[in-house]
């Protein structure tokens, strides 16, 4: 997929990585890397000139909100920020009505929702592309940036060993889908009761995904090329905080864990980090951490998504 050529993604929604073909997934990584190189070399393409993205947030965000906004601006477009406080969807008016208003004004909608069903309802009614900016089920845009980071760090993805330690929640579910597209061997270490979504796992295994669930996090980290974690208490789970801190005892990643990784092994986190819970601060600021490369790549991954879904590119 050439970033300057129209692809099969034009006009589509991006609700999960499972909704992409493996070719489309790799094409987005290629596009993101190409756009990043171009930007750093001073290329300033106006690929989204006169296009507008509506950004709906039911929850907080630093990285996703900023980088989609900056991506639109750097590509010559514009974004409109709509928090749930402003629009009151599902309360002040229906999601269907919101969709049928927005589609008359903007070329794309990205939304961060609690329930994934809210996103699918929005996508069902809006006739412009809808992008998942994090739901309770998945975080596809995060994994695009993460896999760009793995490409930059290791070159080839096939056969890499990635271990995810922590909650089998949204980020973990997208890991399963990304690893399946990329031929990455994924081990997930989570306590019983915190497994990833069963349907996501089953679909990945049907597609040849190599995913193992392990209960011993230190054993799971042995020989990993990348050790990845996410918060134990995701947004919306605050009431379960104490129970979760107990369930995840022994899952706090510190630099001592890094000795067990493969010699080239790196530490990854999608951020925000809750220090003293899923990891220590010195793990994030360790020389083997690529955490801020991941954050940087959110910008370029989102440019790739926006260009492939929204831009008017030549067909060949
Ligand atoms: N990783 C991530 O999505 O960060 P934000 O919640 O700050 O957007
Ligand atoms: N699992 C976390 C990811 C934040 C980017 C959450 O849902 O809060």
CSV table of C-alpha atoms and ligand atoms in Angstrom, one decimal:
chain,number,residue,atom,x,y,z
A,1,UNK,CA,0.0,0.0,0.0
A,2,UNK,CA,1.6,3.2,-1.1
A,3,UNK,CA,0.6,6.2,1.1
A,4,UNK,CA,0.0,8.3,-2.0
A,5,UNK,CA,-2.3,5.7,-3.7
A,6,UNK,CA,-5.9,5.0,-2.9
A,7,UNK,CA,-6.3,1.7,-1.0
A,8,UNK,CA,-9.1,-0.6,-0.1
A,9,UNK,CA,-9.4,1.3,3.2
A,10,UNK,CA,-10.8,4.5,1.6
A,11,UNK,CA,-14.2,5.3,3.1
A,12,UNK,CA,-14.1,2.4,5.6
A,13,UNK,CA,-14.4,2.3,9.4
A,14,UNK,CA,-11.6,1.3,11.6
A,15,UNK,CA,-13.2,-0.3,14.6
A,16,UNK,CA,-10.8,-3.1,15.3
A,17,UNK,CA,-7.6,-4.6,13.7
A,18,UNK,CA,-9.6,-7.8,13.1
A,19,UNK,CA,-11.6,-5.8,10.6
A,20,UNK,CA,-8.5,-5.3,8.4
A,21,UNK,CA,-6.8,-7.8,6.1
A,22,UNK,CA,-3.2,-8.6,7.0
A,23,UNK,CA,-2.2,-6.7,3.9
A,24,UNK,CA,-4.1,-3.6,5.0
A,25,UNK,CA,-2.6,-3.9,8.5
A,26,UNK,CA,1.0,-4.0,7.0
A,27,UNK,CA,0.1,-1.3,4.6
A,28,UNK,CA,-0.9,1.0,7.4
A,29,UNK,CA,2.5,0.4,9.1
A,30,UNK,CA,4.3,1.1,5.8
A,31,UNK,CA,2.3,4.3,5.3
A,32,UNK,CA,3.0,5.4,8.9
A,33,UNK,CA,6.7,4.8,8.6
A,34,UNK,CA,6.8,6.5,5.2
A,35,UNK,CA,4.9,9.6,6.5
A,36,UNK,CA,7.2,9.8,9.5
A,37,UNK,CA,10.3,9.7,7.4
A,38,UNK,CA,8.8,12.3,5.1
A,39,UNK,CA,7.8,14.6,7.9
A,40,UNK,CA,11.3,14.4,9.4
A,41,UNK,CA,12.8,15.1,6.0
A,42,UNK,CA,10.7,18.3,5.7
A,43,UNK,CA,8.0,16.9,3.4
A,44,UNK,CA,4.7,18.7,4.2
A,45,UNK,CA,1.9,17.0,2.1
A,46,UNK,CA,-1.5,18.6,2.2
A,47,UNK,CA,-3.3,15.3,1.8
A,48,UNK,CA,-6.2,16.3,4.0
A,49,UNK,CA,-6.7,19.8,2.9
A,50,UNK,CA,-10.3,21.0,3.5
A,51,UNK,CA,-11.1,17.8,5.4
A,52,UNK,CA,-12.5,17.8,9.0
A,53,UNK,CA,-12.4,15.1,11.6
A,54,UNK,CA,-14.9,15.2,14.6
A,55,UNK,CA,-13.3,13.8,17.7
A,56,UNK,CA,-15.7,12.5,20.4
A,57,UNK,CA,-14.4,11.7,23.9
A,58,UNK,CA,-16.3,10.0,26.6
A,59,UNK,CA,-13.1,9.5,28.6
A,60,UNK,CA,-9.8,11.3,29.2
A,61,UNK,CA,-6.9,11.3,26.7
A,62,UNK,CA,-3.5,12.9,26.3
A,63,UNK,CA,-1.9,11.0,23.4
A,64,UNK,CA,-4.8,10.0,21.2
A,65,UNK,CA,-6.5,13.4,21.3
A,66,UNK,CA,-3.4,15.4,20.7
A,67,UNK,CA,-2.0,13.2,18.0
A,68,UNK,CA,-5.2,13.0,15.9
A,69,UNK,CA,-5.5,16.7,16.2
A,70,UNK,CA,-1.9,17.4,15.3
A,71,UNK,CA,-2.1,14.8,12.4
A,72,UNK,CA,-5.1,16.6,10.9
A,73,UNK,CA,-3.3,19.9,11.2
A,74,UNK,CA,0.0,18.7,9.8
A,75,UNK,CA,-1.8,17.2,6.8
A,76,UNK,CA,-3.6,20.4,6.0
A,77,UNK,CA,-7.0,19.5,7.6
A,78,UNK,CA,-8.8,20.4,10.8
A,79,UNK,CA,-10.4,18.7,13.8
A,80,UNK,CA,-13.3,19.5,16.1
A,81,UNK,CA,-13.2,18.3,19.7
A,82,UNK,CA,-16.5,17.1,21.1
A,83,UNK,CA,-16.5,15.8,24.7
A,84,UNK,CA,-19.4,14.0,26.1
A,85,UNK,CA,-20.0,17.0,28.3
A,86,UNK,CA,-20.6,19.1,25.2
A,87,UNK,CA,-22.8,16.8,23.2
A,88,UNK,CA,-24.5,14.6,25.8
A,89,UNK,CA,-25.1,11.8,23.3
A,90,UNK,CA,-27.5,9.1,24.4
A,91,UNK,CA,-28.8,11.7,26.9
A,92,UNK,CA,-29.4,15.0,25.1
A,93,UNK,CA,-30.0,13.3,21.8
A,94,UNK,CA,-29.5,9.8,20.3
A,95,UNK,CA,-26.3,8.5,18.8
A,96,UNK,CA,-28.1,8.0,15.6
A,97,UNK,CA,-29.1,11.7,15.5
A,98,UNK,CA,-25.5,12.7,16.4
A,99,UNK,CA,-24.2,10.6,13.5
A,100,UNK,CA,-26.7,12.1,11.0
A,101,UNK,CA,-25.7,15.6,12.0
A,102,UNK,CA,-21.9,15.1,12.0
A,103,UNK,CA,-21.9,13.3,8.6
A,104,UNK,CA,-23.3,16.4,7.0
A,105,UNK,CA,-20.3,18.5,8.2
A,106,UNK,CA,-17.2,16.3,8.5
A,107,UNK,CA,-15.3,13.7,6.5
A,108,UNK,CA,-14.5,11.4,9.4
A,109,UNK,CA,-15.4,10.7,13.1
A,110,UNK,CA,-13.1,9.3,15.7
A,111,UNK,CA,-14.6,8.3,19.1
A,112,UNK,CA,-13.3,7.1,22.5
A,113,UNK,CA,-16.2,5.3,24.2
A,114,UNK,CA,-16.8,3.2,27.2
A,115,UNK,CA,-18.9,0.5,25.5
A,116,UNK,CA,-17.8,-0.8,22.1
A,117,UNK,CA,-21.5,-1.0,21.1
A,118,UNK,CA,-21.6,2.8,21.2
A,119,UNK,CA,-18.9,2.8,18.4
A,120,UNK,CA,-20.7,0.2,16.3
A,121,UNK,CA,-23.9,2.1,16.6
A,122,UNK,CA,-22.2,5.3,15.5
A,123,UNK,CA,-20.6,3.5,12.6
A,124,UNK,CA,-23.9,1.9,11.6
A,125,UNK,CA,-25.5,5.3,11.2
A,126,UNK,CA,-22.7,7.6,10.0
A,127,UNK,CA,-22.0,7.5,6.4
A,128,UNK,CA,-18.4,8.8,7.0
A,129,UNK,CA,-15.6,6.6,8.4
A,130,UNK,CA,-15.6,6.0,12.1
A,131,UNK,CA,-12.3,5.4,13.9
A,132,UNK,CA,-12.0,3.6,17.3
A,133,UNK,CA,-10.0,5.8,19.6
A,134,UNK,CA,-10.3,3.2,22.4
A,135,UNK,CA,-13.3,1.3,23.6
A,136,UNK,CA,-13.8,-1.3,26.4
A,137,UNK,CA,-13.0,-3.9,23.7
A,138,UNK,CA,-10.0,-2.6,21.8
A,139,UNK,CA,-7.5,0.0,21.0
A,140,UNK,CA,-6.4,-0.5,17.3
A,141,UNK,CA,-4.7,2.8,16.8
A,142,UNK,CA,-2.4,2.2,19.7
A,143,UNK,CA,-1.2,-1.1,18.3
A,144,UNK,CA,-0.5,0.4,14.9
A,145,UNK,CA,1.9,2.8,16.6
A,146,UNK,CA,3.3,-0.1,18.7
A,147,UNK,CA,4.0,-2.3,15.6
A,148,UNK,CA,5.6,0.7,13.8
A,149,UNK,CA,7.9,0.9,16.9
A,150,UNK,CA,8.6,-2.9,16.6
A,151,UNK,CA,9.4,-2.5,12.9
A,152,UNK,CA,11.8,0.4,13.7
A,153,UNK,CA,13.4,-1.6,16.5
A,154,UNK,CA,13.7,-5.1,15.0
A,155,UNK,CA,13.1,-4.7,11.2
A,156,UNK,CA,11.3,-7.9,10.6
A,157,UNK,CA,8.2,-8.7,12.7
A,158,UNK,CA,7.7,-12.3,11.8
A,159,UNK,CA,8.7,-14.7,14.6
A,160,UNK,CA,9.2,-11.9,17.2
A,161,UNK,CA,8.3,-13.0,20.7
A,162,UNK,CA,6.1,-10.4,22.5
A,163,UNK,CA,4.9,-10.9,26.1
A,164,UNK,CA,2.0,-8.9,27.4
A,165,UNK,CA,1.9,-8.8,31.2
A,166,UNK,CA,-1.3,-7.5,32.9
A,167,UNK,CA,-5.0,-7.1,32.3
A,168,UNK,CA,-6.5,-8.9,29.4
A,169,UNK,CA,-8.5,-5.8,28.5
A,170,UNK,CA,-8.8,-3.5,25.4
A,171,UNK,CA,-5.1,-3.0,24.7
A,172,UNK,CA,-4.4,-6.8,25.2
A,173,UNK,CA,-7.3,-7.7,22.8
A,174,UNK,CA,-5.7,-5.5,20.1
A,175,UNK,CA,-2.4,-7.1,20.8
A,176,UNK,CA,-3.9,-10.5,19.9
A,177,UNK,CA,-5.2,-9.1,16.6
A,178,UNK,CA,-2.0,-7.3,15.7
A,179,UNK,CA,0.2,-10.4,16.5
A,180,UNK,CA,-2.0,-12.5,14.3
A,181,UNK,CA,-1.6,-10.2,11.3
A,182,UNK,CA,2.2,-9.9,11.9
A,183,UNK,CA,3.1,-13.5,12.7
A,184,UNK,CA,4.3,-12.4,16.1
A,185,UNK,CA,4.4,-15.1,18.9
A,186,UNK,CA,2.3,-13.6,21.7
A,187,UNK,CA,2.3,-14.7,25.3
A,188,UNK,CA,-0.2,-13.1,27.7
A,189,UNK,CA,0.4,-13.3,31.4
A,190,UNK,CA,-2.7,-12.4,33.4
A,191,UNK,CA,-4.3,-13.7,36.6
A,192,UNK,CA,-7.3,-16.0,36.3
A,193,UNK,CA,-10.4,-13.9,35.8
A,194,UNK,CA,-8.6,-11.2,33.8
A,195,UNK,CA,-8.2,-13.1,30.5
A,196,UNK,CA,-8.6,-11.4,27.1
A,197,UNK,CA,-11.9,-11.5,25.3
A,198,UNK,CA,-12.7,-15.1,24.4
A,199,UNK,CA,-14.2,-14.3,21.0
A,200,UNK,CA,-11.2,-12.2,20.0
A,201,UNK,CA,-8.9,-15.0,21.0
A,202,UNK,CA,-10.9,-17.7,19.2
A,203,UNK,CA,-11.0,-15.7,16.0
A,204,UNK,CA,-7.3,-15.1,16.2
A,205,UNK,CA,-6.5,-18.8,16.7
A,206,UNK,CA,-8.8,-19.6,13.7
A,207,UNK,CA,-6.7,-17.3,11.6
A,208,UNK,CA,-3.4,-19.0,12.7
A,209,UNK,CA,-2.5,-16.6,15.5
A,210,UNK,CA,0.0,-18.0,18.0
A,211,UNK,CA,-1.2,-16.8,21.4
A,212,UNK,CA,-0.5,-18.5,24.7
A,213,UNK,CA,-2.0,-17.6,28.1
A,214,UNK,CA,0.4,-18.0,31.0
A,215,UNK,CA,-0.3,-17.5,34.7
A,216,UNK,CA,3.4,-16.9,35.8
A,217,UNK,CA,4.4,-13.5,34.6
A,218,UNK,CA,8.1,-13.9,35.3
A,219,UNK,CA,8.1,-17.2,33.3
A,220,UNK,CA,6.2,-15.5,30.5
A,221,UNK,CA,8.9,-12.8,30.2
A,222,UNK,CA,11.7,-15.3,29.6
A,223,UNK,CA,13.3,-14.8,26.2
A,224,UNK,CA,10.8,-12.2,25.1
A,225,UNK,CA,11.9,-9.6,22.5
A,226,UNK,CA,9.3,-7.2,23.8
A,227,UNK,CA,7.8,-7.0,27.3
A,228,UNK,CA,4.6,-4.9,27.2
A,229,UNK,CA,2.2,-3.8,30.0
A,230,UNK,CA,-0.9,-1.7,30.4
A,231,UNK,CA,-2.7,-0.3,33.5
A,232,UNK,CA,-4.4,-2.7,35.9
A,233,UNK,CA,-7.3,-0.2,36.5
A,234,UNK,CA,-8.6,1.0,33.2
A,235,UNK,CA,-10.8,4.1,32.8
A,236,UNK,CA,-14.2,3.1,34.1
A,237,UNK,CA,-12.9,0.4,36.4
A,238,UNK,CA,-12.1,2.7,39.4
A,239,UNK,CA,-14.6,1.0,41.7
A,240,UNK,CA,-12.6,-2.3,41.3
A,241,UNK,CA,-9.3,-0.7,42.1
A,242,UNK,CA,-8.6,-2.4,45.4
A,243,UNK,CA,-9.6,-5.9,44.2
A,244,UNK,CA,-7.5,-5.4,41.1
A,245,UNK,CA,-4.4,-4.4,43.1
A,246,UNK,CA,-4.7,-7.6,45.0
A,247,UNK,CA,-5.3,-9.8,42.0
A,248,UNK,CA,-2.3,-8.3,40.1
A,249,UNK,CA,0.2,-8.7,43.0
A,250,UNK,CA,3.5,-9.9,41.6
A,251,UNK,CA,2.8,-8.3,38.2
A,252,UNK,CA,4.7,-5.1,38.7
A,253,UNK,CA,7.4,-4.9,36.0
A,254,UNK,CA,10.8,-3.4,37.2
A,255,UNK,CA,14.1,-3.3,35.5
A,256,UNK,CA,15.1,-6.6,37.3
A,257,UNK,CA,12.7,-8.3,34.9
A,258,UNK,CA,14.7,-7.2,31.9
A,259,UNK,CA,17.6,-9.7,32.6
A,260,UNK,CA,15.3,-12.5,31.5
A,261,UNK,CA,14.4,-10.9,28.1
A,262,UNK,CA,16.2,-11.9,24.9
A,263,UNK,CA,19.5,-9.9,24.5
A,264,UNK,CA,17.7,-7.4,22.2
A,265,UNK,CA,14.5,-7.3,24.4
A,266,UNK,CA,12.7,-4.0,25.0
A,267,UNK,CA,10.1,-2.7,27.4
A,268,UNK,CA,6.8,-1.2,26.1
A,269,UNK,CA,3.8,0.5,27.6
A,270,UNK,CA,1.0,2.4,25.9
A,271,UNK,CA,0.7,5.0,28.7
A,272,UNK,CA,-0.5,6.5,30.9
A,273,UNK,CA,1.6,4.5,33.5
A,274,UNK,CA,0.5,4.0,37.1
A,275,UNK,CA,3.8,3.7,38.8
A,276,UNK,CA,4.0,1.2,41.6
A,277,UNK,CA,1.2,-0.8,39.9
A,278,UNK,CA,1.9,-2.4,36.5
A,279,UNK,CA,5.5,-1.0,36.4
A,280,UNK,CA,8.0,1.1,38.1
A,281,UNK,CA,9.1,4.6,36.9
A,282,UNK,CA,12.6,3.4,36.3
A,283,UNK,CA,11.3,0.7,33.9
A,284,UNK,CA,9.7,3.4,31.7
A,285,UNK,CA,12.9,5.6,31.9
A,286,UNK,CA,15.3,2.6,31.4
A,287,UNK,CA,17.6,2.5,28.4
A,288,UNK,CA,15.7,-0.6,27.2
A,289,UNK,CA,12.4,1.2,27.2
A,290,UNK,CA,10.9,2.3,23.9
A,291,UNK,CA,7.8,3.8,25.5
A,292,UNK,CA,8.3,7.3,24.2
A,293,UNK,CA,9.0,6.0,20.7
A,294,UNK,CA,5.6,4.4,20.9
A,295,UNK,CA,4.0,7.7,22.0
A,296,UNK,CA,5.8,9.5,19.1
A,297,UNK,CA,4.6,6.9,16.6
A,298,UNK,CA,0.9,7.6,17.6
A,299,UNK,CA,1.2,10.7,15.5
A,300,UNK,CA,2.4,9.0,12.4
A,301,UNK,CA,0.2,6.0,12.7
A,302,UNK,CA,-2.8,8.3,13.0
A,303,UNK,CA,-1.7,10.1,9.9
A,304,UNK,CA,-1.6,6.8,8.0
A,305,UNK,CA,-5.1,5.9,9.2
A,306,UNK,CA,-6.5,9.3,8.3
A,307,UNK,CA,-4.8,9.4,4.9
A,308,UNK,CA,-5.9,5.9,3.9
A,309,UNK,CA,-9.5,6.4,5.2
A,310,UNK,CA,-10.2,10.0,4.2
A,311,UNK,CA,-7.8,11.4,1.6
A,312,UNK,CA,-8.6,11.6,-2.1
A,313,UNK,CA,-5.7,9.8,-3.5
A,314,UNK,CA,-5.0,8.7,-7.1
A,315,UNK,CA,-6.2,5.2,-7.8
A,316,UNK,CA,-3.0,3.8,-9.3
B,1,LIG,N1,-2.2,5.4,25.1
B,1,LIG,C1,-3.3,6.2,25.0
B,1,LIG,O1,-4.3,5.9,24.3
B,1,LIG,O2,-3.1,7.4,25.6
B,1,LIG,P1,-4.3,8.4,26.0
B,1,LIG,O3,-5.3,7.7,26.8
B,1,LIG,O4,-3.6,9.6,26.6
B,1,LIG,O5,-4.9,8.8,24.7
B,2,LIG,N1,-6.5,0.0,29.3
B,2,LIG,C1,-6.4,1.5,29.4
B,2,LIG,C2,-5.7,2.0,28.1
B,2,LIG,C3,-5.5,3.5,28.2
B,2,LIG,C4,-4.9,4.0,26.9
B,2,LIG,C5,-7.8,2.1,29.6
B,2,LIG,O1,-8.7,1.6,29.0
B,2,LIG,O2,-7.9,3.0,30.4
